[in-house]
């Protein structure tokens, strides 16, 4: 019995205001760090063994809508989920910061 709602928005571990967000003092323009978790129970074609998960750090920019995986891997233990999430989020920080420092995308563009 799982209590995780797959439609729930992912947890945002950190936000970096973009250049445009700073200029407009709009906190909505930011790079968000999240962690993707693929649970083998939800993917029939997965090659994962039962109870194992894939985890990937992801950065998503609300200004230019860029979204990319930064780091991560396959076949983690469920028990490692929390500590790995924190680790992957931390590892994603340089990429998020680098994008935020050069992203000038404005809303509606
Ligand atoms: Zn951007």
Tab-separated table of N, CA and C and ligand atoms in Angstrom:
chain	number	residue	atom	x	y	z
A	1	UNK	N	0.858	-1.198	0.000
A	1	UNK	CA	0.000	0.000	0.000
A	1	UNK	C	0.886	1.237	0.000
A	2	UNK	N	0.743	2.004	-1.062
A	2	UNK	CA	1.574	3.201	-1.153
A	2	UNK	C	0.753	4.438	-0.820
A	3	UNK	N	1.400	5.394	-0.215
A	3	UNK	CA	0.730	6.647	0.114
A	3	UNK	C	1.171	7.763	-0.827
A	4	UNK	N	2.052	7.423	-1.779
A	4	UNK	CA	2.555	8.442	-2.695
A	4	UNK	C	1.556	8.675	-3.822
A	5	UNK	N	1.166	9.892	-4.003
A	5	UNK	CA	0.260	10.257	-5.089
A	5	UNK	C	1.091	10.622	-6.311
A	6	UNK	N	1.037	9.802	-7.389
A	6	UNK	CA	1.885	10.089	-8.549
A	6	UNK	C	1.538	11.404	-9.239
A	7	UNK	N	0.352	11.932	-9.005
A	7	UNK	CA	-0.015	13.193	-9.643
A	7	UNK	C	0.387	14.401	-8.795
A	8	UNK	N	0.897	14.159	-7.602
A	8	UNK	CA	1.311	15.273	-6.738
A	8	UNK	C	2.518	15.971	-7.347
A	9	UNK	N	2.604	17.287	-7.223
A	9	UNK	CA	3.767	17.988	-7.759
A	9	UNK	C	5.035	17.543	-7.024
A	10	UNK	N	6.149	17.443	-7.749
A	10	UNK	CA	7.374	16.980	-7.100
A	10	UNK	C	7.888	17.995	-6.076
A	11	UNK	N	8.560	17.483	-5.085
A	11	UNK	CA	9.147	18.354	-4.076
A	11	UNK	C	10.256	19.195	-4.709
A	12	UNK	N	10.246	20.491	-4.453
A	12	UNK	CA	11.299	21.373	-4.939
A	12	UNK	C	12.330	21.527	-3.824
A	13	UNK	N	13.553	21.085	-4.118
A	13	UNK	CA	14.594	21.098	-3.096
A	13	UNK	C	15.263	22.465	-2.985
A	14	UNK	N	15.338	23.170	-4.111
A	14	UNK	CA	15.965	24.492	-4.086
A	14	UNK	C	15.489	25.283	-5.285
A	15	UNK	N	15.535	26.607	-5.145
A	15	UNK	CA	15.155	27.504	-6.231
A	15	UNK	C	16.277	28.509	-6.437
A	16	UNK	N	16.584	28.776	-7.701
A	16	UNK	CA	17.562	29.819	-8.019
A	16	UNK	C	16.877	30.832	-8.920
A	17	UNK	N	16.784	32.050	-8.454
A	17	UNK	CA	16.177	33.124	-9.239
A	17	UNK	C	17.010	33.365	-10.498
A	18	UNK	N	16.350	33.458	-11.660
A	18	UNK	CA	17.082	33.712	-12.903
A	18	UNK	C	17.430	35.198	-13.004
A	19	UNK	N	18.252	35.525	-14.005
A	19	UNK	CA	18.608	36.928	-14.257
A	19	UNK	C	17.332	37.741	-14.463
A	20	UNK	N	16.430	37.199	-15.277
A	20	UNK	CA	15.165	37.893	-15.532
A	20	UNK	C	14.348	38.004	-14.248
A	21	UNK	N	14.336	36.954	-13.471
A	21	UNK	CA	13.593	36.969	-12.214
A	21	UNK	C	14.136	38.010	-11.256
A	22	UNK	N	15.466	38.159	-11.233
A	22	UNK	CA	16.078	39.171	-10.380
A	22	UNK	C	15.735	40.568	-10.876
A	23	UNK	N	15.814	40.756	-12.197
A	23	UNK	CA	15.562	42.074	-12.775
A	23	UNK	C	14.121	42.515	-12.536
A	24	UNK	N	13.210	41.559	-12.618
A	24	UNK	CA	11.785	41.874	-12.468
A	24	UNK	C	11.315	41.714	-11.026
A	25	UNK	N	12.253	41.308	-10.154
A	25	UNK	CA	11.903	40.903	-8.789
A	25	UNK	C	10.661	40.010	-8.795
A	26	UNK	N	10.726	39.020	-9.700
A	26	UNK	CA	9.627	38.053	-9.817
A	26	UNK	C	10.133	36.683	-9.364
A	27	UNK	N	9.775	36.268	-8.165
A	27	UNK	CA	10.288	34.993	-7.657
A	27	UNK	C	9.772	33.782	-8.417
A	28	UNK	N	8.785	33.980	-9.300
A	28	UNK	CA	8.271	32.854	-10.076
A	28	UNK	C	9.236	32.462	-11.196
A	29	UNK	N	10.165	33.375	-11.563
A	29	UNK	CA	11.135	33.057	-12.616
A	29	UNK	C	12.376	32.468	-11.959
A	30	UNK	N	12.433	31.168	-11.942
A	30	UNK	CA	13.506	30.520	-11.195
A	30	UNK	C	13.790	29.136	-11.761
A	31	UNK	N	14.967	28.639	-11.435
A	31	UNK	CA	15.315	27.261	-11.755
A	31	UNK	C	15.016	26.415	-10.523
A	32	UNK	N	14.216	25.401	-10.709
A	32	UNK	CA	13.822	24.530	-9.604
A	32	UNK	C	14.607	23.221	-9.664
A	33	UNK	N	15.036	22.772	-8.525
A	33	UNK	CA	15.672	21.450	-8.436
A	33	UNK	C	14.664	20.459	-7.869
A	34	UNK	N	14.428	19.409	-8.632
A	34	UNK	CA	13.556	18.328	-8.165
A	34	UNK	C	14.284	17.002	-8.369
A	35	UNK	N	13.714	15.952	-7.894
A	35	UNK	CA	14.296	14.620	-8.091
A	35	UNK	C	13.216	13.704	-8.655
A	36	UNK	N	13.522	13.117	-9.826
A	36	UNK	CA	12.602	12.149	-10.433
A	36	UNK	C	12.823	10.792	-9.788
A	37	UNK	N	11.749	10.142	-9.463
A	37	UNK	CA	11.847	8.791	-8.927
A	37	UNK	C	10.965	7.884	-9.775
A	38	UNK	N	11.563	6.854	-10.349
A	38	UNK	CA	10.800	5.878	-11.119
A	38	UNK	C	10.680	4.609	-10.298
A	39	UNK	N	9.477	4.323	-9.948
A	39	UNK	CA	9.212	3.137	-9.138
A	39	UNK	C	8.857	1.995	-10.065
A	40	UNK	N	9.551	0.899	-9.946
A	40	UNK	CA	9.341	-0.226	-10.858
A	40	UNK	C	7.905	-0.737	-10.827
A	41	UNK	N	7.232	-0.507	-9.721
A	41	UNK	CA	5.857	-1.006	-9.630
A	41	UNK	C	4.930	-0.291	-10.598
A	42	UNK	N	5.324	0.911	-11.047
A	42	UNK	CA	4.466	1.689	-11.926
A	42	UNK	C	4.866	1.570	-13.390
A	43	UNK	N	5.870	0.766	-13.667
A	43	UNK	CA	6.358	0.669	-15.038
A	43	UNK	C	6.490	-0.799	-15.427
A	44	UNK	N	5.534	-1.282	-16.200
A	44	UNK	CA	5.517	-2.696	-16.547
A	44	UNK	C	6.703	-3.080	-17.406
A	45	UNK	N	7.220	-2.126	-18.185
A	45	UNK	CA	8.332	-2.453	-19.071
A	45	UNK	C	9.672	-2.284	-18.383
A	46	UNK	N	9.653	-1.829	-17.139
A	46	UNK	CA	10.907	-1.587	-16.429
A	46	UNK	C	11.685	-2.875	-16.250
A	47	UNK	N	12.987	-2.743	-16.351
A	47	UNK	CA	13.853	-3.890	-16.100
A	47	UNK	C	14.284	-3.938	-14.639
A	48	UNK	N	13.769	-2.999	-13.870
A	48	UNK	CA	14.143	-2.964	-12.459
A	48	UNK	C	13.614	-4.189	-11.728
A	49	UNK	N	14.352	-4.601	-10.756
A	49	UNK	CA	13.863	-5.665	-9.888
A	49	UNK	C	12.807	-5.086	-8.954
A	50	UNK	N	11.904	-5.929	-8.468
A	50	UNK	CA	10.841	-5.431	-7.585
A	50	UNK	C	11.408	-4.696	-6.382
A	51	UNK	N	10.790	-3.561	-6.081
A	51	UNK	CA	11.207	-2.811	-4.906
A	51	UNK	C	12.364	-1.870	-5.149
A	52	UNK	N	12.938	-1.899	-6.379
A	52	UNK	CA	14.062	-1.007	-6.689
A	52	UNK	C	13.542	0.218	-7.425
A	53	UNK	N	14.308	1.303	-7.370
A	53	UNK	CA	13.874	2.549	-7.997
A	53	UNK	C	15.029	3.203	-8.757
A	54	UNK	N	14.648	3.979	-9.780
A	54	UNK	CA	15.593	4.862	-10.475
A	54	UNK	C	15.417	6.255	-9.899
A	55	UNK	N	16.499	6.986	-9.770
A	55	UNK	CA	16.400	8.350	-9.245
A	55	UNK	C	17.310	9.273	-10.044
A	56	UNK	N	16.758	10.412	-10.447
A	56	UNK	CA	17.518	11.379	-11.226
A	56	UNK	C	17.254	12.779	-10.702
A	57	UNK	N	18.319	13.539	-10.529
A	57	UNK	CA	18.166	14.955	-10.240
A	57	UNK	C	17.693	15.659	-11.495
A	58	UNK	N	16.837	16.656	-11.354
A	58	UNK	CA	16.322	17.378	-12.508
A	58	UNK	C	16.312	18.862	-12.209
A	59	UNK	N	16.679	19.668	-13.206
A	59	UNK	CA	16.511	21.114	-13.067
A	59	UNK	C	15.507	21.574	-14.113
A	60	UNK	N	14.598	22.433	-13.696
A	60	UNK	CA	13.543	22.945	-14.564
A	60	UNK	C	13.487	24.453	-14.411
A	61	UNK	N	13.512	25.162	-15.544
A	61	UNK	CA	13.466	26.629	-15.513
A	61	UNK	C	12.059	27.086	-15.870
A	62	UNK	N	11.472	27.890	-15.012
A	62	UNK	CA	10.132	28.385	-15.282
A	62	UNK	C	10.167	29.553	-16.269
A	63	UNK	N	11.356	30.105	-16.538
A	63	UNK	CA	11.475	31.210	-17.485
A	63	UNK	C	11.470	30.725	-18.918
A	64	UNK	N	12.390	29.821	-19.264
A	64	UNK	CA	12.533	29.365	-20.649
A	64	UNK	C	11.998	27.948	-20.839
A	65	UNK	N	11.509	27.333	-19.777
A	65	UNK	CA	10.912	25.995	-19.809
A	65	UNK	C	11.906	24.904	-20.143
A	66	UNK	N	13.184	25.187	-19.980
A	66	UNK	CA	14.201	24.149	-20.082
A	66	UNK	C	14.003	23.158	-18.932
A	67	UNK	N	14.170	21.873	-19.237
A	67	UNK	CA	14.111	20.866	-18.184
A	67	UNK	C	15.061	19.747	-18.546
A	68	UNK	N	15.974	19.406	-17.651
A	68	UNK	CA	16.959	18.395	-17.995
A	68	UNK	C	17.375	17.600	-16.764
A	69	UNK	N	17.747	16.358	-17.021
A	69	UNK	CA	18.285	15.530	-15.939
A	69	UNK	C	19.745	15.906	-15.733
A	70	UNK	N	20.171	15.937	-14.487
A	70	UNK	CA	21.537	16.355	-14.198
A	70	UNK	C	22.409	15.197	-13.738
A	71	UNK	N	21.884	14.345	-12.918
A	71	UNK	CA	22.691	13.277	-12.356
A	71	UNK	C	21.752	12.253	-11.744
A	72	UNK	N	22.261	11.081	-11.545
A	72	UNK	CA	21.426	10.061	-10.923
A	72	UNK	C	21.808	8.684	-11.397
A	73	UNK	N	20.902	7.752	-11.215
A	73	UNK	CA	21.216	6.400	-11.602
A	73	UNK	C	20.066	5.451	-11.378
A	74	UNK	N	20.372	4.176	-11.583
A	74	UNK	CA	19.345	3.149	-11.546
A	74	UNK	C	19.547	2.218	-10.356
A	75	UNK	N	18.466	1.568	-10.036
A	75	UNK	CA	18.542	0.412	-9.158
A	75	UNK	C	18.936	0.749	-7.721
A	76	UNK	N	18.296	1.752	-7.185
A	76	UNK	CA	18.513	2.076	-5.783
A	76	UNK	C	17.527	1.319	-4.900
A	77	UNK	N	17.890	1.178	-3.643
A	77	UNK	CA	16.973	0.626	-2.656
A	77	UNK	C	15.946	1.674	-2.275
A	78	UNK	N	14.728	1.225	-2.033
A	78	UNK	CA	13.676	2.135	-1.556
A	78	UNK	C	14.118	2.873	-0.298
A	79	UNK	N	14.879	2.165	0.548
A	79	UNK	CA	15.273	2.767	1.832
A	79	UNK	C	16.226	3.935	1.634
A	80	UNK	N	16.885	3.983	0.460
A	80	UNK	CA	17.844	5.054	0.201
A	80	UNK	C	17.180	6.296	-0.376
A	81	UNK	N	15.873	6.221	-0.565
A	81	UNK	CA	15.176	7.255	-1.307
A	81	UNK	C	15.404	8.655	-0.731
A	82	UNK	N	15.261	8.782	0.571
A	82	UNK	CA	15.353	10.110	1.177
A	82	UNK	C	16.770	10.669	1.112
A	83	UNK	N	17.742	9.841	1.484
A	83	UNK	CA	19.122	10.327	1.494
A	83	UNK	C	19.620	10.568	0.074
A	84	UNK	N	19.212	9.704	-0.875
A	84	UNK	CA	19.631	9.899	-2.263
A	84	UNK	C	18.990	11.146	-2.858
A	85	UNK	N	17.743	11.426	-2.491
A	85	UNK	CA	17.085	12.635	-2.989
A	85	UNK	C	17.876	13.869	-2.580
A	86	UNK	N	18.271	13.913	-1.327
A	86	UNK	CA	19.030	15.060	-0.831
A	86	UNK	C	20.376	15.154	-1.544
A	87	UNK	N	20.994	13.994	-1.759
A	87	UNK	CA	22.297	13.953	-2.425
A	87	UNK	C	22.186	14.438	-3.872
A	88	UNK	N	21.192	13.925	-4.599
A	88	UNK	CA	21.026	14.284	-6.012
A	88	UNK	C	20.630	15.750	-6.151
A	89	UNK	N	19.807	16.234	-5.228
A	89	UNK	CA	19.425	17.650	-5.256
A	89	UNK	C	20.660	18.519	-5.049
A	90	UNK	N	21.513	18.107	-4.143
A	90	UNK	CA	22.733	18.859	-3.872
A	90	UNK	C	23.655	18.853	-5.093
A	91	UNK	N	23.768	17.702	-5.736
A	91	UNK	CA	24.620	17.575	-6.921
A	91	UNK	C	24.087	18.400	-8.088
A	92	UNK	N	22.799	18.734	-8.070
A	92	UNK	CA	22.188	19.487	-9.161
A	92	UNK	C	22.376	20.992	-8.992
A	93	UNK	N	22.856	21.406	-7.834
A	93	UNK	CA	22.943	22.840	-7.548
A	93	UNK	C	23.822	23.620	-8.534
A	94	UNK	N	25.032	23.138	-8.871
A	94	UNK	CA	25.861	23.930	-9.802
A	94	UNK	C	25.185	24.163	-11.154
A	95	UNK	N	24.527	23.120	-11.690
A	95	UNK	CA	23.853	23.258	-12.985
A	95	UNK	C	22.691	24.234	-12.886
A	96	UNK	N	21.953	24.168	-11.783
A	96	UNK	CA	20.821	25.079	-11.602
A	96	UNK	C	21.304	26.522	-11.484
A	97	UNK	N	22.363	26.701	-10.709
A	97	UNK	CA	22.896	28.046	-10.515
A	97	UNK	C	23.452	28.605	-11.830
A	98	UNK	N	24.170	27.746	-12.582
A	98	UNK	CA	24.757	28.184	-13.849
A	98	UNK	C	23.662	28.627	-14.816
A	99	UNK	N	22.580	27.887	-14.870
A	99	UNK	CA	21.494	28.272	-15.781
A	99	UNK	C	20.833	29.560	-15.303
A	100	UNK	N	20.583	29.644	-14.016
A	100	UNK	CA	19.906	30.832	-13.473
A	100	UNK	C	20.706	32.103	-13.736
A	101	UNK	N	22.035	31.973	-13.718
A	101	UNK	CA	22.888	33.153	-13.875
A	101	UNK	C	22.901	33.684	-15.297
A	102	UNK	N	22.416	32.888	-16.270
A	102	UNK	CA	22.449	33.374	-17.653
A	102	UNK	C	21.078	33.389	-18.312
A	103	UNK	N	20.031	32.948	-17.614
A	103	UNK	CA	18.713	32.867	-18.241
A	103	UNK	C	17.991	34.216	-18.155
A	104	UNK	N	17.716	34.791	-19.320
A	104	UNK	CA	17.040	36.087	-19.373
A	104	UNK	C	15.625	35.954	-19.943
A	105	UNK	N	15.137	34.740	-20.021
A	105	UNK	CA	13.802	34.533	-20.597
A	105	UNK	C	12.735	35.212	-19.759
A	106	UNK	N	11.861	35.903	-20.440
A	106	UNK	CA	10.764	36.601	-19.777
A	106	UNK	C	9.474	35.800	-19.959
A	107	UNK	N	8.514	36.015	-19.100
A	107	UNK	CA	7.248	35.290	-19.241
A	107	UNK	C	6.592	35.592	-20.586
A	108	UNK	N	6.010	34.578	-21.192
A	108	UNK	CA	5.285	34.769	-22.442
A	108	UNK	C	6.172	34.732	-23.676
A	109	UNK	N	7.477	34.532	-23.498
A	109	UNK	CA	8.358	34.483	-24.665
A	109	UNK	C	8.612	33.058	-25.095
B	1	LIG	ZN1	15.874	29.368	-18.292
